Coordinates of C-alpha atoms and ligand atoms in Angstrom, one line a residue:
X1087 CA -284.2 -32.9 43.5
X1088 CA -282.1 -35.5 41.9
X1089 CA -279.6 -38.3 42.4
X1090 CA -277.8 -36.7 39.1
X1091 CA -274.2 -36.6 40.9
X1092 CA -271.4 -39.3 41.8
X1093 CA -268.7 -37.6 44.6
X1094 CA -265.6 -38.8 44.4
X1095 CA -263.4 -38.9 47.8
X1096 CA -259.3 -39.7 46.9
X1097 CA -258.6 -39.4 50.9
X1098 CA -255.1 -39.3 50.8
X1099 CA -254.2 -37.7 48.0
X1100 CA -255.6 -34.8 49.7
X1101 CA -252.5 -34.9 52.3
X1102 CA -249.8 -34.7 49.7
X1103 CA -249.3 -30.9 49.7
X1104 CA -247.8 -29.1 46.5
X1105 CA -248.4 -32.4 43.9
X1106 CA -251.6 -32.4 44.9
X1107 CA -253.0 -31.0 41.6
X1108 CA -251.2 -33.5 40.0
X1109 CA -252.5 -36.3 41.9
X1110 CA -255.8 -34.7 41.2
X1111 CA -255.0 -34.3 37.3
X1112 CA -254.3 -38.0 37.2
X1113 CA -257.1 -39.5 38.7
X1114 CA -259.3 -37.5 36.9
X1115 CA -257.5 -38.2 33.7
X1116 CA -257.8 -42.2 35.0
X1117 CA -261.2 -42.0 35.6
X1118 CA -262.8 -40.1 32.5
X1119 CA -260.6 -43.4 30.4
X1120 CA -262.5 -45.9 32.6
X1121 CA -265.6 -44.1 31.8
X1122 CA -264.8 -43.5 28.1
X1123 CA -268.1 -45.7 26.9
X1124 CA -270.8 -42.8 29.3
X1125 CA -270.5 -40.1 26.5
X1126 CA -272.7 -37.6 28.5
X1127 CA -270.7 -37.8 31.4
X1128 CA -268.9 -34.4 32.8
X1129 CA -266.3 -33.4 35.4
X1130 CA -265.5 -31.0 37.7
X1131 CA -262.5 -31.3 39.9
X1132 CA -261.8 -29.1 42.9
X1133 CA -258.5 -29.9 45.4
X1134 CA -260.4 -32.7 47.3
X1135 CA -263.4 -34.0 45.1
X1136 CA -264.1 -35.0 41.9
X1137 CA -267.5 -34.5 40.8
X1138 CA -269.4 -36.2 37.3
X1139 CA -272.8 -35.4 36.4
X1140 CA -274.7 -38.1 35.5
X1141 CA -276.7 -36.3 32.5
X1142 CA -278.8 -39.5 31.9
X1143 CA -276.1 -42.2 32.4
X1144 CA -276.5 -45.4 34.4
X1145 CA -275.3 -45.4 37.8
X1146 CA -275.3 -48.9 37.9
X1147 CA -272.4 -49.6 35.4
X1148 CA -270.4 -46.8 36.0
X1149 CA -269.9 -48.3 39.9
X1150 CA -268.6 -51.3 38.6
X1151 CA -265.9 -49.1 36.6
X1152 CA -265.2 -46.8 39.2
X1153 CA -264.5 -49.4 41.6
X1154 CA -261.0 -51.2 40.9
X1155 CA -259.4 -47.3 40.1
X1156 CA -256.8 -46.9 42.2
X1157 CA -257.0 -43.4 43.8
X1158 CA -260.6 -43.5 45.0
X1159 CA -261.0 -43.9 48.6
X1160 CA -264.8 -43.9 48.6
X1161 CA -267.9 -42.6 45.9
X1162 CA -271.4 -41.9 46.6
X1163 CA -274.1 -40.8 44.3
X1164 CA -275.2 -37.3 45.4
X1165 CA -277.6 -35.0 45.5
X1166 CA -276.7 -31.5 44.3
X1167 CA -278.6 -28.1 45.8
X1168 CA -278.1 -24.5 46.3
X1169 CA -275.4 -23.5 49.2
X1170 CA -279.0 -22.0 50.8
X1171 CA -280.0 -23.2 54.3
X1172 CA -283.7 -23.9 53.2
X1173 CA -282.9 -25.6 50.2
X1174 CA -280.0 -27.7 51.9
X1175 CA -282.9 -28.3 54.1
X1176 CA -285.6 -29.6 51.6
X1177 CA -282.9 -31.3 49.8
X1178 CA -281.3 -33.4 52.5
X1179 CA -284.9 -34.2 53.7
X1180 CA -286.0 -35.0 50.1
X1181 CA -282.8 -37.8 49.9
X1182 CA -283.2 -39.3 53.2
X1183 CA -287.1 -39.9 52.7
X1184 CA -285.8 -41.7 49.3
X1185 CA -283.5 -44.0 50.9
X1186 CA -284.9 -44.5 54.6
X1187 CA -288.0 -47.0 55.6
X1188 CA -289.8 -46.2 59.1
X1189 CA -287.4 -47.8 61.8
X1190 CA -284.3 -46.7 60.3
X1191 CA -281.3 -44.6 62.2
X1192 CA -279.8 -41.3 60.4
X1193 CA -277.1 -39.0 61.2
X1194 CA -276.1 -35.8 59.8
X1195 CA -272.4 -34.7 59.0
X1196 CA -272.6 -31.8 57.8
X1197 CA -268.9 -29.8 56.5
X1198 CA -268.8 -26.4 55.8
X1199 CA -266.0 -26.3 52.9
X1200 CA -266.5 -22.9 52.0
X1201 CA -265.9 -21.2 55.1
X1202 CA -267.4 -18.0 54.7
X1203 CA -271.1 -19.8 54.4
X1204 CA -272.9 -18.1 57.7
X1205 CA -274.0 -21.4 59.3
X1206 CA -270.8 -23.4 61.2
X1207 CA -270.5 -27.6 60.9
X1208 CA -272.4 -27.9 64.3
X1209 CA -275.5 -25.8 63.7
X1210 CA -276.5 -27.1 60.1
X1211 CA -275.8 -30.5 61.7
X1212 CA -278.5 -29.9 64.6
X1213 CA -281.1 -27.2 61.6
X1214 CA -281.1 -30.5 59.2
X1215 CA -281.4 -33.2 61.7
X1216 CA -284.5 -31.4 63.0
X1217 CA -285.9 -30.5 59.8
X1218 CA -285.6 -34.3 59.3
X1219 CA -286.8 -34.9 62.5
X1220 CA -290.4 -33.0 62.2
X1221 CA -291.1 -34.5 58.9
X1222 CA -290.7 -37.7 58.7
X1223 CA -292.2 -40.6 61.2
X1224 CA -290.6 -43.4 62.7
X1225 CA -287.1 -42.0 61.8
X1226 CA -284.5 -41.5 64.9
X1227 CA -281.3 -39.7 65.7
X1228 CA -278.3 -42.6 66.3
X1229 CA -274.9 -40.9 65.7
X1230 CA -272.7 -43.9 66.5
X1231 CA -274.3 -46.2 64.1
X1232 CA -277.1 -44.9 62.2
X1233 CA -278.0 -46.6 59.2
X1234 CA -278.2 -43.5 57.0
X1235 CA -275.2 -41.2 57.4
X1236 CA -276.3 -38.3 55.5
X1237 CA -273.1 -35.9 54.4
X1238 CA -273.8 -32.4 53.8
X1239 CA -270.6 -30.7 51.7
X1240 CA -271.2 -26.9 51.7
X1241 CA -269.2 -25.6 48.6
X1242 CA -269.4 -22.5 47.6
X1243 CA -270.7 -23.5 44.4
X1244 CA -272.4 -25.9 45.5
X1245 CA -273.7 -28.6 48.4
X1246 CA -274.1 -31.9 47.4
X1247 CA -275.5 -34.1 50.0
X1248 CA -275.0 -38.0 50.3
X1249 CA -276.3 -40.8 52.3
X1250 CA -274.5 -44.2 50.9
X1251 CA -271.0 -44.5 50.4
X1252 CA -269.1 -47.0 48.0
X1253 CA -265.8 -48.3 48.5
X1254 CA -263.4 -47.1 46.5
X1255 CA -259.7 -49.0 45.9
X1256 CA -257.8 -46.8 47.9
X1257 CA -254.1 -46.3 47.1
X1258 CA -252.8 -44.0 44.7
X1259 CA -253.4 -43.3 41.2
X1260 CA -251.8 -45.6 38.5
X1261 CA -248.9 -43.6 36.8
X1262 CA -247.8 -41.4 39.9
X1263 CA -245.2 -43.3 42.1
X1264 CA -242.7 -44.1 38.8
X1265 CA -241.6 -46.8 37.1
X1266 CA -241.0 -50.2 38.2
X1267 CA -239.9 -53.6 36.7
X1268 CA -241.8 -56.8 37.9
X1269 CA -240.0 -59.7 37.9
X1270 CA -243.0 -62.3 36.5
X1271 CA -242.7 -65.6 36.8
X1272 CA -246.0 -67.8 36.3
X1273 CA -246.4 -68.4 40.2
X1274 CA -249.1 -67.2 42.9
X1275 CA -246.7 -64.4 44.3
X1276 CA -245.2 -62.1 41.7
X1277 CA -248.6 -61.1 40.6
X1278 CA -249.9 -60.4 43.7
X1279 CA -246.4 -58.2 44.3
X1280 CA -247.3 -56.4 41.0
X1281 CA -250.9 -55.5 41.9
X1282 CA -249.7 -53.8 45.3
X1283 CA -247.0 -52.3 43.6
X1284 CA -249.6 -50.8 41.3
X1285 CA -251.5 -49.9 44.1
X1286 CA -249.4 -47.3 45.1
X1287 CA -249.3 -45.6 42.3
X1288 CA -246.2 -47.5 40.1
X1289 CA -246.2 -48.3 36.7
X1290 CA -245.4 -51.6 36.3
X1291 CA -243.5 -53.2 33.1
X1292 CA -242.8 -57.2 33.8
X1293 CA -239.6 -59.1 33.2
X1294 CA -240.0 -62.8 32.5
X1295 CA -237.1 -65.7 32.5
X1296 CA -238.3 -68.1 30.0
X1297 CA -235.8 -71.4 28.7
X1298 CA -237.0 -73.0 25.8
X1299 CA -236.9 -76.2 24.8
X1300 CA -237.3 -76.8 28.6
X1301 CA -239.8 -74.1 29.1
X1302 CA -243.1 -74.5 26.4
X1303 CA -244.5 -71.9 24.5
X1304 CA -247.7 -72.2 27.0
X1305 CA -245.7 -71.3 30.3
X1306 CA -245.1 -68.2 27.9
X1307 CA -248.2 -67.6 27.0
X1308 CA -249.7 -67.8 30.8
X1309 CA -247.6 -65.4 32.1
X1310 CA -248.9 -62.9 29.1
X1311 CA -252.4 -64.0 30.5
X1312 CA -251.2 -63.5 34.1
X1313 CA -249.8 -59.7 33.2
X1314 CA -253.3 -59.1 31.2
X1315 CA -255.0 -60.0 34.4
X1316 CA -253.2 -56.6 36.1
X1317 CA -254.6 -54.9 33.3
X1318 CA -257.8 -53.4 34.5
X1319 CA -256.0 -51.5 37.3
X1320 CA -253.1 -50.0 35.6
X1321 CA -253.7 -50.2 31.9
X1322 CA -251.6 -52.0 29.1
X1323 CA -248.5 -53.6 30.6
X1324 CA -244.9 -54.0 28.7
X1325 CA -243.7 -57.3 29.3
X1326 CA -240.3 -58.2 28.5
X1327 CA -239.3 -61.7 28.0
X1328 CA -235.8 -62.9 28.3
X1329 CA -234.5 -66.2 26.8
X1330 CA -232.5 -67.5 29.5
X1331 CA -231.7 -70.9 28.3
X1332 CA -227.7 -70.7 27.7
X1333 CA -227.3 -69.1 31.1
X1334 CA -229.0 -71.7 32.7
X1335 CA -226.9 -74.3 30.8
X1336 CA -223.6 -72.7 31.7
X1337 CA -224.9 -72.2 35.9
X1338 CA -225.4 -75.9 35.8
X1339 CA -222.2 -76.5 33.7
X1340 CA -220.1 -74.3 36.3
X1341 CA -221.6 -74.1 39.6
X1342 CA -221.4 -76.7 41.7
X1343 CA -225.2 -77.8 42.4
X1344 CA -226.2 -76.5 46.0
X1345 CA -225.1 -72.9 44.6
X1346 CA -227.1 -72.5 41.3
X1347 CA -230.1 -71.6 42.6
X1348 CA -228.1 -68.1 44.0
X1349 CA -226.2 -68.0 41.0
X1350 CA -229.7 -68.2 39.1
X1351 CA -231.6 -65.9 40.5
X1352 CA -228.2 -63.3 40.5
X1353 CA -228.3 -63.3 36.8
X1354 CA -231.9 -62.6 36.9
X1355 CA -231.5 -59.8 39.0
X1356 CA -228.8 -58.2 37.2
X1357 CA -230.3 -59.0 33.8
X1358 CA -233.5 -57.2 35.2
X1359 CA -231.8 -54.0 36.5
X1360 CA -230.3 -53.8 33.1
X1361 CA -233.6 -53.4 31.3
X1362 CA -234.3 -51.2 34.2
X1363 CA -231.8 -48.9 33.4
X1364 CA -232.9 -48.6 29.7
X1365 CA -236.1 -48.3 30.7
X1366 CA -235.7 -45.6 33.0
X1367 CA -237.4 -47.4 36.0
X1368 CA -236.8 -46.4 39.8
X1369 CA -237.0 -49.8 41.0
X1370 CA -237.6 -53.5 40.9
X1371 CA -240.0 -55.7 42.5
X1372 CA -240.5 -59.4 43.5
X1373 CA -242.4 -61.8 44.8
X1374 CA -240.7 -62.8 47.2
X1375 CA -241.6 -63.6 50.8
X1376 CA -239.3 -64.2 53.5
X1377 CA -238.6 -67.8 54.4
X1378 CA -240.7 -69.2 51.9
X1379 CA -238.3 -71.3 49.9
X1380 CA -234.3 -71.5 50.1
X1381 CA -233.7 -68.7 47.6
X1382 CA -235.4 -66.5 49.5
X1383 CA -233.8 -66.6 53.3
X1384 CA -232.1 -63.1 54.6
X1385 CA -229.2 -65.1 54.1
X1386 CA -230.4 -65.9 50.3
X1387 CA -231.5 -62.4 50.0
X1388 CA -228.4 -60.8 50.9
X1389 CA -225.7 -63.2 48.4
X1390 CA -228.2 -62.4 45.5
X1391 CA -229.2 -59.0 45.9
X1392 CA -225.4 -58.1 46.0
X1393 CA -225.2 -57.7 42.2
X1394 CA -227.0 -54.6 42.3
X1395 CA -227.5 -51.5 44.5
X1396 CA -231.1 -50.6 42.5
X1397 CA -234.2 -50.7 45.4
X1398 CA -235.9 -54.4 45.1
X1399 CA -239.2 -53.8 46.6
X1400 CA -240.8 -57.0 48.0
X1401 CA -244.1 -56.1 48.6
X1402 CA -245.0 -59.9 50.4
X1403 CA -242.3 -59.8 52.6
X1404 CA -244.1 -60.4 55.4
X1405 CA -247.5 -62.4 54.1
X1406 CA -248.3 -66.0 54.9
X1407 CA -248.8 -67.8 51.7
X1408 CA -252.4 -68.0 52.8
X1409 CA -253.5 -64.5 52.6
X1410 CA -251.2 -64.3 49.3
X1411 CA -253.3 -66.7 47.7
X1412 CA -256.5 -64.9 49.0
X1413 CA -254.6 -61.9 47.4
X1414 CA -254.6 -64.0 44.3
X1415 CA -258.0 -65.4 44.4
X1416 CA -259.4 -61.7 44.6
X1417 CA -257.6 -60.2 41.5
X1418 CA -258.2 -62.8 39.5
X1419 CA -254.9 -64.4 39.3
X1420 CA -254.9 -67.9 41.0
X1421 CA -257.1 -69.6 38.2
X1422 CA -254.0 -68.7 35.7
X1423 CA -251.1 -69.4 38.6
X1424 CA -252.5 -72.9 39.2
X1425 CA -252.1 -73.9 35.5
X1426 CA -249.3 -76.7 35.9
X1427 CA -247.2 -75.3 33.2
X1428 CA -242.9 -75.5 33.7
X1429 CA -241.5 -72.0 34.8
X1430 CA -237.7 -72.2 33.9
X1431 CA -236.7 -72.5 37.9
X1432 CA -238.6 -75.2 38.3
X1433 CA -237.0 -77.1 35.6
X1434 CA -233.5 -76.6 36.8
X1435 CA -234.7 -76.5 40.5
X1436 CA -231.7 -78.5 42.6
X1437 CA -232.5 -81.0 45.0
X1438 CA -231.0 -79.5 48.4
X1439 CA -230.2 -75.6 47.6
X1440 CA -227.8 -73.8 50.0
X1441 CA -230.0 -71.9 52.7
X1442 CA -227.2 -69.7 53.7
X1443 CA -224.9 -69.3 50.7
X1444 CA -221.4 -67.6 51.2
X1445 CA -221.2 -64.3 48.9
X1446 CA -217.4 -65.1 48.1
X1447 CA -218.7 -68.5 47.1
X1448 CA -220.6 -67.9 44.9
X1449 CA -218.6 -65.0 43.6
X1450 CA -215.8 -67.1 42.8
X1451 CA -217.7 -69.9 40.8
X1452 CA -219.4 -67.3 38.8
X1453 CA -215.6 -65.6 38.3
X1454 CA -214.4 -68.6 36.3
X1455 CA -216.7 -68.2 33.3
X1456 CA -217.4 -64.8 31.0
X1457 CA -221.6 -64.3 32.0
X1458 CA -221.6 -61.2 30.5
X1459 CA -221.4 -61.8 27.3
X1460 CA -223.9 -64.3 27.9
X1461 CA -226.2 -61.6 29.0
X1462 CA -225.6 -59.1 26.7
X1463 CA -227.0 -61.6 24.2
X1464 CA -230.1 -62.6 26.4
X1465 CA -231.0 -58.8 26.2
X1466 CA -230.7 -58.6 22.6
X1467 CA -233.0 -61.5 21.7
X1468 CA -234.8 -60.0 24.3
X1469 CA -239.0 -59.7 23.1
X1470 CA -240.9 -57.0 24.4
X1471 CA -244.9 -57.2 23.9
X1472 CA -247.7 -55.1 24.9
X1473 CA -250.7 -57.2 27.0
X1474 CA -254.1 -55.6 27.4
X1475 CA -257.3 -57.0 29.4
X1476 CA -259.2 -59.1 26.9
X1477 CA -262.3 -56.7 27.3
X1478 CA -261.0 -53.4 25.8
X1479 CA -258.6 -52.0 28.3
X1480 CA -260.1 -49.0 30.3
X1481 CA -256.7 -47.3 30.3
X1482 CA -255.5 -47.9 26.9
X1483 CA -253.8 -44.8 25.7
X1484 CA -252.8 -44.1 28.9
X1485 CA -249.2 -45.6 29.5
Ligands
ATP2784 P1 -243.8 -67.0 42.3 O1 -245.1 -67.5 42.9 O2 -243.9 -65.5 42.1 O3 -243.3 -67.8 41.2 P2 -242.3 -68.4 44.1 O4 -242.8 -68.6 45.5 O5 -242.4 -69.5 43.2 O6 -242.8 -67.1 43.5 P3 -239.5 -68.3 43.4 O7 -239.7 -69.2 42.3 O8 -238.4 -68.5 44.3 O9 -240.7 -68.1 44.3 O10 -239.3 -66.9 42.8 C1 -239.1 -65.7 43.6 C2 -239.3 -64.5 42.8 O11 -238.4 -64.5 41.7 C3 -240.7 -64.5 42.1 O12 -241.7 -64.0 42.9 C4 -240.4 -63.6 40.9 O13 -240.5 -62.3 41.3 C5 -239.0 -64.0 40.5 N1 -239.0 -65.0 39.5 C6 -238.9 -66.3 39.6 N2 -238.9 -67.0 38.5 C7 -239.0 -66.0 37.5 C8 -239.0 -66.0 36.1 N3 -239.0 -67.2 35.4 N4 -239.0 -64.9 35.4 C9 -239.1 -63.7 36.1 N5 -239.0 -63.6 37.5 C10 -239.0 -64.8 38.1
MG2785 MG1 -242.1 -69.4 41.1

């Protein structure tokens, strides 16, 4: 008997009917480039588990990896055994007598996945708890909270039988929701945006406003450190940076003050849905969070998110600074965000923008000037670069 198995539960990928395989497919294709480095490593997949055997490699390290893949809801190193009642028996015995110390509680959940094995969920539950129970000392029964839940899986192939589970990242697999562009800036809240985004399953490529000579070559460089931050859950990351300078020049030229911060933040839009459409992307995502500054009122929302019909996912909407900067803080984001370098809105920020600005209003100081052609030169000085995570990227090759 052998710990020489890691189970991998995807929870609710398992719900998602006919692209199931594919779901499955991914993952497994995510995982085996996390775990690229464990040569000995090999996979099985069935509709609801992915299994790897070990063959020598270190449980220890591969956790680490497994853990920030989105897809996985939870893993567990496992013991495998014979679909035989005795042997499920002296195996599940065998792992809890590993793990437990007198005193402790256990459980057994057992789950008959291939039906047609003779003994039902209820019965193996009560033959393997009492095997247990008669051969060990000082062990008891608690089934609300035991300390060792022991998880039987009857395959037909196979049972493999747990007792600790690891969290996994939950969401969906990176690459399986589409393509989305993530308006960067080098703040605390488009990143965080980007990682949830991610989360469910988009692939993200980031758009980035940058105005030079007012905006340095380091505020460029820390949002290419802030995209390589997202890295290790989605893989290498496009970013696209726009110069933005003349259109900034020309806003404050034409607008009258209290309406360039809409007019702004309209250009950036439609700029972004442009590079969207080339890129074939399904949507477009900021970080924006309602109420938080004066560009980003429903009011706000609504006279700047006119200039295009293309979904703008906002996935802090509804988060309190606060927990966005825990958000931060956890993927690694807020050291780089907190780097007091110029982002180009900043620079250009008026002192008392319009909370509730007038759609015609703005529409009509915008109509007095050709922007177009302004943007149709932004996008073709346009630079697009590929970030990875500074260690080698687990999913390079991937995207
Ligand atoms: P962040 O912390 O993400 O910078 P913020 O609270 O500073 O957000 P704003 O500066 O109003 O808010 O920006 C709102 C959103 O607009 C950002 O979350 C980002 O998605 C987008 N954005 C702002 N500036 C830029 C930029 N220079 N390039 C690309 N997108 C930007
Ligand atoms: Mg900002």
């Amino acid at each position: 008997m052998q710990y020489d198995h890691i189970l991998i539960r995807f929870g609710e990928i398992s719900t998602k009917g006919r692209n199931r395989k594919q779901f499955v497919d991914r993952l497994k294709k995510n995982i085996q480039l996390v775990l690229q480095p464990f040569r000995m490593l090999t996979y099985t997949s069935t509709r609801d588990r992915i299994y790897i055997k070990l063959n020598g490699e270190p449980y220890s390290e591969i956790k680490e990896k497994l853990k920030p893949v989105f897809g996985i809801q939870s893993f567990s190193l496992a013991v495998r055994s014979k679909s035989e009642l005795e042997e499920i028996k002296t195996a599940a015995l065998e792992t809890i007598k590993e793990a437990a110390v007198p005193g402790d509680t256990f459980k057994v959940s057992a789950r008959r996945a291939d039906k047609n094995f003779p003994v039902p969920a209820d019965e193996l539950n009560r033959e393997i708890g009492g095997h247990i129970l008669r051969n060990t000392e000082d062990l008891t029964v608690n089934v609300r909270k035991p300390v060792y839940d022991v998880r039987v899986e009857v395959r037909e192939e196979a049972t493999f039988i747990t007792t600790k589970d690891e969290l996994g990242a939950g969401g969906m697999p990176a690459g399986t929701s589409g393509r989305g562009m993530l308006m960067l800036s080098g703040g605390f809240d488009s990143p965080v945006a980007g990682y949830l985004c991610m989360k469910r399953g988009v692939e993200i490529e980031a758009v980035h406003f940058f105005s030079p000579p007012y905006t340095s070559e380091r505020a460029k460089q820390k949002v290419l450190d802030l995209a390589a931050q997202l890295t290790p859950y989605c893989g290498s990351m496009l970013v696209h940076i726009v110069p933005f300078t003349a259109i900034q020049e020309l806003i404050h030229k034409q607008v009258p003050e209290n309406y360039t911060m809409t007019s702004t933040r309209r250009m950036m839009l439609k700029i972004t849905d442009a590079i969207r459409s080339k890129r074939e992307g399904l949507a477009i995502i900021t970080g924006e969070s309602i109420g938080q500054v004066a560009s980003q009122t429903l009011h706000s929302m609504q006279a700047i998110n006119e200039v295009t019909s293309t979904p703008v996912l906002r996935p802090l909407l509804s988060m309190d600074k606060t927990d966005i900067m825990e958000l931060a803080k956890k993927i690694d984001t807020h050291d780089i965000s907190i780097l007091p370098y110029e982002d180009c809105c900043t620079v250009f920020t008026p002192a008392a923008p319009k909370t509730k600005p007038k759609l015609e209003k703005v529409e009509r100081f915008e109509s007095f000037v050709d922007f177009d052609s302004l943007i149709k030169e932004a996008l073709e000085n346009m630079e697009t670069i590929k970030v990875s995570h500074s260690e080698e990227s687990p999913f390079a090759g991937l995207l």
